mmCIF file of C-alpha atoms in Angstrom:
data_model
loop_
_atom_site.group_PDB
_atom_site.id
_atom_site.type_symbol
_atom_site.label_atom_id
_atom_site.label_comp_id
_atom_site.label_asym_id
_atom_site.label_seq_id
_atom_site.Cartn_x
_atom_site.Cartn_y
_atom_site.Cartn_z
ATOM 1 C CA UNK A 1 79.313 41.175 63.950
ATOM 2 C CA UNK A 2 79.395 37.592 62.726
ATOM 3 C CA UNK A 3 81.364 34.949 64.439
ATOM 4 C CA UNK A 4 84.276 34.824 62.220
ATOM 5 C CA UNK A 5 84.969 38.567 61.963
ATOM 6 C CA UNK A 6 84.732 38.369 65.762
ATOM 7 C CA UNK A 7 87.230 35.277 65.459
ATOM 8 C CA UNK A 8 89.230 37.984 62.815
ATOM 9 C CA UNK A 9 89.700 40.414 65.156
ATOM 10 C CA UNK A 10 90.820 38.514 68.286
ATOM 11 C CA UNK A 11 93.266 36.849 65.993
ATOM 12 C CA UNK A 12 94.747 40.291 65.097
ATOM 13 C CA UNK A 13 94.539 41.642 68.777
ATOM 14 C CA UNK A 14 96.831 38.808 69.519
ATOM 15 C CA UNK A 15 99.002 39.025 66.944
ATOM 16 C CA UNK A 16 99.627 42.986 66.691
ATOM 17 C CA UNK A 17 100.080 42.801 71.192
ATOM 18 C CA UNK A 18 102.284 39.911 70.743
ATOM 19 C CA UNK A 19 105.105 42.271 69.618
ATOM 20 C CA UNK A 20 104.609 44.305 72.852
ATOM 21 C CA UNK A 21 106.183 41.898 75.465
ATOM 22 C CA UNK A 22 108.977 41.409 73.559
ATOM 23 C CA UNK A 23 109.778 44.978 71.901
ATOM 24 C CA UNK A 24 110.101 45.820 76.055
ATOM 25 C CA UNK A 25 111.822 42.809 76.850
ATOM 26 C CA UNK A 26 114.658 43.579 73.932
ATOM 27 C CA UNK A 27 114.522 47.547 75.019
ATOM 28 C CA UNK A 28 114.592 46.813 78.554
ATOM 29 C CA UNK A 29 117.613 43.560 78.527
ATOM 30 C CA UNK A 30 119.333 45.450 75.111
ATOM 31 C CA UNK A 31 119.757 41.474 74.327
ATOM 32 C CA UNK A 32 118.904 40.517 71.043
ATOM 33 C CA UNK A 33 121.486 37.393 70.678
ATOM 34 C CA UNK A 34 118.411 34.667 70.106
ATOM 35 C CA UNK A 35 116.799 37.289 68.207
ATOM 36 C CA UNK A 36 117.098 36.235 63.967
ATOM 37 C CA UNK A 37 117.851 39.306 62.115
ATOM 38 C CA UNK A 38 116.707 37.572 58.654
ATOM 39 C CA UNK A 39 113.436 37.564 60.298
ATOM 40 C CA UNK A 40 112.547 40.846 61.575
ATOM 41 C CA UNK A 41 113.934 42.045 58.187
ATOM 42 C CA UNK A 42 111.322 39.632 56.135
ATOM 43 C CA UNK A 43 108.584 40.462 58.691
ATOM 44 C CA UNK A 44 109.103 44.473 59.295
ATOM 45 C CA UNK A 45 108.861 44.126 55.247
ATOM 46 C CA UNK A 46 105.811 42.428 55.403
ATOM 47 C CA UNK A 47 103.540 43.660 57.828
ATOM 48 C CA UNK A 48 104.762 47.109 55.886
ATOM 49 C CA UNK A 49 103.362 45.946 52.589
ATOM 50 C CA UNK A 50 100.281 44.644 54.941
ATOM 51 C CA UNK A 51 99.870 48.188 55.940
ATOM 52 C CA UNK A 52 99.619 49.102 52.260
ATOM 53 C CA UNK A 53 97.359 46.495 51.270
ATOM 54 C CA UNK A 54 95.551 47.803 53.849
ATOM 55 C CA UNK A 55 95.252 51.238 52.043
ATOM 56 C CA UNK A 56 94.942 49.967 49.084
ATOM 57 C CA UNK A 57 91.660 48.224 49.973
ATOM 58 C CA UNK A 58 90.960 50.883 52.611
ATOM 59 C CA UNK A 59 90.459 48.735 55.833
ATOM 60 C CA UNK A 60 91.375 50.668 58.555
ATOM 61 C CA UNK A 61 91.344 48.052 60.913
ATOM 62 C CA UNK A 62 94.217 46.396 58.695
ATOM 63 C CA UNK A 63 95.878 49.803 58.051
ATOM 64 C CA UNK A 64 95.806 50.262 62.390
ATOM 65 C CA UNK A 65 97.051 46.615 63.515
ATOM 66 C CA UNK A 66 99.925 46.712 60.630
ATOM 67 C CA UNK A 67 100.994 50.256 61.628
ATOM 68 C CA UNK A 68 101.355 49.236 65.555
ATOM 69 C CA UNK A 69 103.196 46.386 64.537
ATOM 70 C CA UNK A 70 105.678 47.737 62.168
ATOM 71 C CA UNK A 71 106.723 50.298 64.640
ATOM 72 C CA UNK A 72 107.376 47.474 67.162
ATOM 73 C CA UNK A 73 108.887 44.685 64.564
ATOM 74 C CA UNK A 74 111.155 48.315 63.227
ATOM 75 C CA UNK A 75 111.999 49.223 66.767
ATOM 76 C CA UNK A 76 113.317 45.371 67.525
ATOM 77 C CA UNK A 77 115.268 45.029 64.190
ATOM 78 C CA UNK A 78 116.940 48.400 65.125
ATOM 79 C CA UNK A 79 118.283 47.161 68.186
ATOM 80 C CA UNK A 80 119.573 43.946 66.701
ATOM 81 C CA UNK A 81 120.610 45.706 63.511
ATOM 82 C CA UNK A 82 123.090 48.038 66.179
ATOM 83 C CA UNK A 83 124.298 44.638 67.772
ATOM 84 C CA UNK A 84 125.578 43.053 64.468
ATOM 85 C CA UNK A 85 126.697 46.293 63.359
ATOM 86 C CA UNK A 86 128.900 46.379 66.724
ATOM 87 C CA UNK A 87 129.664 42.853 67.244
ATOM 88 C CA UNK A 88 131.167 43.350 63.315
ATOM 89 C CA UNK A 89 133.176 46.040 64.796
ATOM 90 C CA UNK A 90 135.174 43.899 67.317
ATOM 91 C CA UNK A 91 138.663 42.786 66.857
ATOM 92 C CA UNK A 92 138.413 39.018 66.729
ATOM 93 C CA UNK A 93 138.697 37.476 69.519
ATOM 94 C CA UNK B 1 95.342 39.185 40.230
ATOM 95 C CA UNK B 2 94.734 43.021 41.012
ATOM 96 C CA UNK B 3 97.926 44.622 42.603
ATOM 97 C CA UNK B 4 96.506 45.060 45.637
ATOM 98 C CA UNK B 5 95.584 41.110 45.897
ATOM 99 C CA UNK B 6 99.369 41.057 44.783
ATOM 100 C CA UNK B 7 100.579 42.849 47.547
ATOM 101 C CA UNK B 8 98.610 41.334 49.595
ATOM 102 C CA UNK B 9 100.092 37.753 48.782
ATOM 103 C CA UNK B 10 103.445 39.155 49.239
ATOM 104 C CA UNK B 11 102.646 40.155 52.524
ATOM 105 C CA UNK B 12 101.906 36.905 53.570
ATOM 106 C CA UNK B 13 104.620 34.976 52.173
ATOM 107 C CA UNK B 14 106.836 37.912 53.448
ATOM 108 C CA UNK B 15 105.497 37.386 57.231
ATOM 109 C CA UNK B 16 104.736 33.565 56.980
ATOM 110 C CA UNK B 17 108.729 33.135 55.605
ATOM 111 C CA UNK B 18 110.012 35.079 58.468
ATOM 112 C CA UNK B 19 109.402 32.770 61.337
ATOM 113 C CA UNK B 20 111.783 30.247 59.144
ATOM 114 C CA UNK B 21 115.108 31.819 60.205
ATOM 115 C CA UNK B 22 113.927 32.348 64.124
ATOM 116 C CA UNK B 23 112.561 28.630 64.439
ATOM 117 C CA UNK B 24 116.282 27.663 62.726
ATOM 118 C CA UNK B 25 118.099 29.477 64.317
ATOM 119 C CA UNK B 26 116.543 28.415 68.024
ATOM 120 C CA UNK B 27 116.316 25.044 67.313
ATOM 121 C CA UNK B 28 120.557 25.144 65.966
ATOM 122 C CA UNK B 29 121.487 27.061 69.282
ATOM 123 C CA UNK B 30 118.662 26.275 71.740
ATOM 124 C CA UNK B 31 119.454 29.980 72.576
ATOM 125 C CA UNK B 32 116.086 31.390 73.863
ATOM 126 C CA UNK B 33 117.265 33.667 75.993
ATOM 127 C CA UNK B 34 115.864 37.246 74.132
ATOM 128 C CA UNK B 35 113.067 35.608 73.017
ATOM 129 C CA UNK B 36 109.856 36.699 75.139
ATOM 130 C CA UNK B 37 107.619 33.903 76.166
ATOM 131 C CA UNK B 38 104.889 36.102 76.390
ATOM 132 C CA UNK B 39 104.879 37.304 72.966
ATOM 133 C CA UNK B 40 104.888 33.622 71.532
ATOM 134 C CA UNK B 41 101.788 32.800 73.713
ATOM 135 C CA UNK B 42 99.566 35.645 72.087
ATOM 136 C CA UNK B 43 101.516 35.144 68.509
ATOM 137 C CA UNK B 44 100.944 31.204 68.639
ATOM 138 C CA UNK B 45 97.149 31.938 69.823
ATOM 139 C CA UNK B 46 96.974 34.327 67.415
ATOM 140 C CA UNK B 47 97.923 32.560 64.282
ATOM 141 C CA UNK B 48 95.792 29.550 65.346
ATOM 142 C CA UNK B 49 92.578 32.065 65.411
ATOM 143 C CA UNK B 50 93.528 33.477 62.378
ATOM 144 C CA UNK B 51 93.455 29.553 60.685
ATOM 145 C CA UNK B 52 90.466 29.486 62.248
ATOM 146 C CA UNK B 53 89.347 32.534 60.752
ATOM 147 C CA UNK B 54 90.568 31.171 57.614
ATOM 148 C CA UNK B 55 88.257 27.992 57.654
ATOM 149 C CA UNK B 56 85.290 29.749 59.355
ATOM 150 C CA UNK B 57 85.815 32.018 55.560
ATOM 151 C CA UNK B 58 87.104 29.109 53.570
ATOM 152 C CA UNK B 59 89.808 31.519 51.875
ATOM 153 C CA UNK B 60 92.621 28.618 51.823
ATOM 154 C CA UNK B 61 95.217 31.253 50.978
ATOM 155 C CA UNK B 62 94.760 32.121 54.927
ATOM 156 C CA UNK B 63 94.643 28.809 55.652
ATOM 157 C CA UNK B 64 97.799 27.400 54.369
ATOM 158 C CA UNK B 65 99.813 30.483 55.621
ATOM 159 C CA UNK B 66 98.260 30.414 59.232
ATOM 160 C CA UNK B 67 98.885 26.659 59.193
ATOM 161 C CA UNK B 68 102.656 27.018 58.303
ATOM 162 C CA UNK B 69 103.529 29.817 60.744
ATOM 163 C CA UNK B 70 101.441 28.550 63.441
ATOM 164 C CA UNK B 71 103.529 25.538 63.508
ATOM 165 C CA UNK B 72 106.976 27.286 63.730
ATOM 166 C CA UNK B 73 105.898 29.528 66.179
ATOM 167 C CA UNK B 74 104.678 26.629 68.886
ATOM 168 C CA UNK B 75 108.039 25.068 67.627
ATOM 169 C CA UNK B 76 109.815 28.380 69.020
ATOM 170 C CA UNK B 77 107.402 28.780 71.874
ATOM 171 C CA UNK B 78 107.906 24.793 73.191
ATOM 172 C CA UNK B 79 111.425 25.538 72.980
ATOM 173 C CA UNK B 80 110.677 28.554 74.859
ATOM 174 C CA UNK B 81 108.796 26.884 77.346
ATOM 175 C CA UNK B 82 110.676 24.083 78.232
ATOM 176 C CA UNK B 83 113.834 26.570 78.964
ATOM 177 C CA UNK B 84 111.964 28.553 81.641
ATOM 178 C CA UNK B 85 110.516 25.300 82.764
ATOM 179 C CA UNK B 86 114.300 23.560 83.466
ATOM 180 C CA UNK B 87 115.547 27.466 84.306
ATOM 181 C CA UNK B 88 112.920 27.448 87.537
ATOM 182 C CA UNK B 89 114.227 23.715 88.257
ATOM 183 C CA UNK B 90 117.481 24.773 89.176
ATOM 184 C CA UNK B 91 118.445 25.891 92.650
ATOM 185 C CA UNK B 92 118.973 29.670 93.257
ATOM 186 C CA UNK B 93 122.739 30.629 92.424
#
Protein backbone atom coordinates (compact mmCIF):
# COMPACT_ATOMS: atom_id res chain seq x y z
CA UNK A 1 0.00 0.00 0.00
CA UNK A 2 1.48 3.33 -1.03
CA UNK A 3 1.56 6.26 1.25
CA UNK A 4 -1.29 8.14 -0.08
CA UNK A 5 -3.83 5.29 -0.26
CA UNK A 6 -2.69 4.71 3.33
CA UNK A 7 -3.27 8.62 3.83
CA UNK A 8 -6.89 7.70 1.75
CA UNK A 9 -8.00 5.44 4.05
CA UNK A 10 -7.28 7.09 7.43
CA UNK A 11 -8.98 10.08 5.95
CA UNK A 12 -12.15 7.97 5.38
CA UNK A 13 -11.85 6.09 8.82
CA UNK A 14 -12.16 9.51 10.26
CA UNK A 15 -14.65 10.80 8.37
CA UNK A 16 -17.23 7.73 8.17
CA UNK A 17 -16.52 7.35 12.62
CA UNK A 18 -16.99 10.97 12.90
CA UNK A 19 -20.79 10.48 12.51
CA UNK A 20 -20.69 7.95 15.41
CA UNK A 21 -20.20 10.34 18.44
CA UNK A 22 -22.70 12.42 17.39
CA UNK A 23 -25.55 10.01 15.90
CA UNK A 24 -25.33 8.74 19.95
CA UNK A 25 -25.06 12.03 21.29
CA UNK A 26 -28.46 13.22 19.24
CA UNK A 27 -30.11 9.55 20.12
CA UNK A 28 -29.02 9.62 23.56
CA UNK A 29 -29.89 13.88 24.47
CA UNK A 30 -33.04 13.65 21.60
CA UNK A 31 -31.55 17.41 21.10
CA UNK A 32 -31.08 18.37 17.74
CA UNK A 33 -31.72 22.36 18.21
CA UNK A 34 -27.91 23.33 16.90
CA UNK A 35 -28.31 20.62 14.55
CA UNK A 36 -28.96 22.38 10.59
CA UNK A 37 -31.56 20.41 8.92
CA UNK A 38 -30.49 21.93 5.33
CA UNK A 39 -27.40 20.10 6.01
CA UNK A 40 -28.04 16.63 6.88
CA UNK A 41 -30.55 16.83 3.97
CA UNK A 42 -27.61 18.00 1.36
CA UNK A 43 -25.18 15.54 3.03
CA UNK A 44 -27.52 12.24 3.62
CA UNK A 45 -28.03 13.10 -0.32
CA UNK A 46 -24.60 13.07 -0.95
CA UNK A 47 -22.79 10.51 0.71
CA UNK A 48 -25.99 8.45 -0.94
CA UNK A 49 -24.96 9.34 -4.45
CA UNK A 50 -21.22 8.59 -3.00
CA UNK A 51 -22.45 5.17 -2.27
CA UNK A 52 -23.52 4.88 -5.91
CA UNK A 53 -20.53 6.21 -7.39
CA UNK A 54 -19.12 3.78 -5.46
CA UNK A 55 -21.01 0.98 -7.39
CA UNK A 56 -20.76 2.42 -10.27
CA UNK A 57 -16.95 2.20 -10.26
CA UNK A 58 -17.13 -0.87 -8.01
CA UNK A 59 -14.91 0.20 -4.98
CA UNK A 60 -16.05 -1.48 -2.18
CA UNK A 61 -14.18 0.36 0.16
CA UNK A 62 -16.22 3.54 -1.12
CA UNK A 63 -19.48 1.51 -1.40
CA UNK A 64 -18.69 0.35 2.74
CA UNK A 65 -17.63 3.90 4.28
CA UNK A 66 -20.71 5.68 2.30
CA UNK A 67 -23.18 2.97 3.43
CA UNK A 68 -22.10 3.37 7.34
CA UNK A 69 -22.41 6.87 6.97
CA UNK A 70 -25.68 7.30 5.33
CA UNK A 71 -27.31 5.18 7.90
CA UNK A 72 -25.86 7.50 10.60
CA UNK A 73 -26.28 11.07 8.62
CA UNK A 74 -30.30 9.25 7.83
CA UNK A 75 -30.69 8.28 11.44
CA UNK A 76 -29.66 12.10 12.66
CA UNK A 77 -31.85 13.89 10.00
CA UNK A 78 -34.75 11.64 11.25
CA UNK A 79 -34.56 12.83 14.60
CA UNK A 80 -34.33 16.47 13.64
CA UNK A 81 -36.80 15.99 10.80
CA UNK A 82 -39.45 14.72 13.97
CA UNK A 83 -38.38 17.96 15.95
CA UNK A 84 -39.38 20.50 13.18
CA UNK A 85 -42.20 18.43 12.31
CA UNK A 86 -43.33 18.85 16.15
CA UNK A 87 -42.06 22.16 16.98
CA UNK A 88 -44.44 23.12 13.60
CA UNK A 89 -47.15 21.52 15.49
CA UNK A 90 -47.17 23.89 18.53
CA UNK A 91 -49.61 26.60 19.09
CA UNK A 92 -47.52 29.75 19.02
CA UNK A 93 -46.36 30.75 21.83
CA UNK B 1 -17.58 13.39 -18.31
CA UNK B 2 -18.85 9.66 -17.85
CA UNK B 3 -21.97 9.55 -15.50
CA UNK B 4 -20.34 7.98 -12.99
CA UNK B 5 -17.51 10.89 -12.86
CA UNK B 6 -20.88 12.94 -12.89
CA UNK B 7 -22.19 11.52 -9.96
CA UNK B 8 -19.33 11.53 -8.48
CA UNK B 9 -18.92 15.46 -8.73
CA UNK B 10 -22.33 15.79 -7.42
CA UNK B 11 -21.44 13.99 -4.52
CA UNK B 12 -18.95 16.26 -3.60
CA UNK B 13 -20.54 19.46 -4.13
CA UNK B 14 -23.59 17.78 -2.40
CA UNK B 15 -21.37 16.95 0.89
CA UNK B 16 -18.86 19.92 0.56
CA UNK B 17 -22.27 22.44 0.36
CA UNK B 18 -23.69 20.90 3.39
CA UNK B 19 -21.38 22.12 6.06
CA UNK B 20 -22.57 25.80 4.70
CA UNK B 21 -25.90 25.86 6.58
CA UNK B 22 -24.32 24.18 10.00
CA UNK B 23 -21.22 26.68 10.05
CA UNK B 24 -24.21 29.58 9.46
CA UNK B 25 -26.29 28.62 11.43
CA UNK B 26 -23.64 28.17 14.60
CA UNK B 27 -21.90 31.08 13.97
CA UNK B 28 -25.78 33.26 13.84
CA UNK B 29 -26.79 31.50 17.22
CA UNK B 30 -23.50 30.41 18.83
CA UNK B 31 -25.85 27.45 19.72
CA UNK B 32 -23.48 24.41 19.98
CA UNK B 33 -25.14 22.66 22.28
CA UNK B 34 -26.20 19.21 19.98
CA UNK B 35 -23.29 19.47 18.20
CA UNK B 36 -20.70 16.63 19.31
CA UNK B 37 -17.19 17.79 19.78
CA UNK B 38 -15.98 14.55 19.17
CA UNK B 39 -17.34 14.09 15.84
CA UNK B 40 -15.80 17.50 14.58
CA UNK B 41 -12.32 16.36 15.85
CA UNK B 42 -12.27 13.11 13.58
CA UNK B 43 -14.43 15.08 10.70
CA UNK B 44 -11.92 18.18 10.80
CA UNK B 45 -8.87 15.53 10.87
CA UNK B 46 -10.47 13.79 8.43
CA UNK B 47 -11.06 16.29 5.74
CA UNK B 48 -7.52 17.68 6.27
CA UNK B 49 -6.11 13.96 5.36
CA UNK B 50 -8.28 13.71 2.67
CA UNK B 51 -6.61 17.34 1.15
CA UNK B 52 -3.74 15.70 1.83
CA UNK B 53 -4.68 12.79 -0.02
CA UNK B 54 -5.70 15.08 -2.65
CA UNK B 55 -2.15 16.70 -3.14
CA UNK B 56 -0.20 13.48 -2.38
CA UNK B 57 -2.63 12.41 -5.96
CA UNK B 58 -2.66 15.87 -7.42
CA UNK B 59 -6.51 15.38 -8.38
CA UNK B 60 -7.40 19.23 -7.56
CA UNK B 61 -11.08 18.35 -7.75
CA UNK B 62 -10.27 16.72 -4.11
CA UNK B 63 -8.33 19.40 -3.33
CA UNK B 64 -10.53 22.34 -3.65
CA UNK B 65 -13.49 20.44 -1.99
CA UNK B 66 -11.37 19.15 1.05
CA UNK B 67 -9.99 22.69 1.31
CA UNK B 68 -13.51 24.34 1.48
CA UNK B 69 -15.12 21.94 3.97
CA UNK B 70 -12.14 21.58 6.03
CA UNK B 71 -12.34 25.16 6.77
CA UNK B 72 -16.05 25.27 7.88
CA UNK B 73 -15.74 22.41 9.86
CA UNK B 74 -12.66 23.87 12.22
CA UNK B 75 -14.95 27.04 11.99
CA UNK B 76 -17.80 24.80 13.70
CA UNK B 77 -15.36 22.82 15.77
CA UNK B 78 -13.47 26.28 17.31
CA UNK B 79 -16.82 27.36 18.05
CA UNK B 80 -17.31 24.09 19.55
CA UNK B 81 -14.35 24.21 21.47
CA UNK B 82 -14.30 27.37 22.94
CA UNK B 83 -18.03 26.62 24.43
CA UNK B 84 -16.89 23.57 26.42
CA UNK B 85 -13.78 25.49 27.21
CA UNK B 86 -15.90 28.68 28.98
CA UNK B 87 -18.73 25.78 30.00
CA UNK B 88 -15.82 23.99 32.38
CA UNK B 89 -14.85 27.71 33.56
CA UNK B 90 -17.90 28.21 35.30
CA UNK B 91 -18.50 27.12 38.87
CA UNK B 92 -20.72 24.02 39.47
CA UNK B 93 -24.53 25.14 39.67
Amino acid sequence: MSLSEFTGDVAACLTTLSFFPQAIRVIRTRDTRAISLVMYLLFTTGVALWGVFGIMTMQWSIIVANAITVILAAMILGIKIRDVAAQRGKPPA
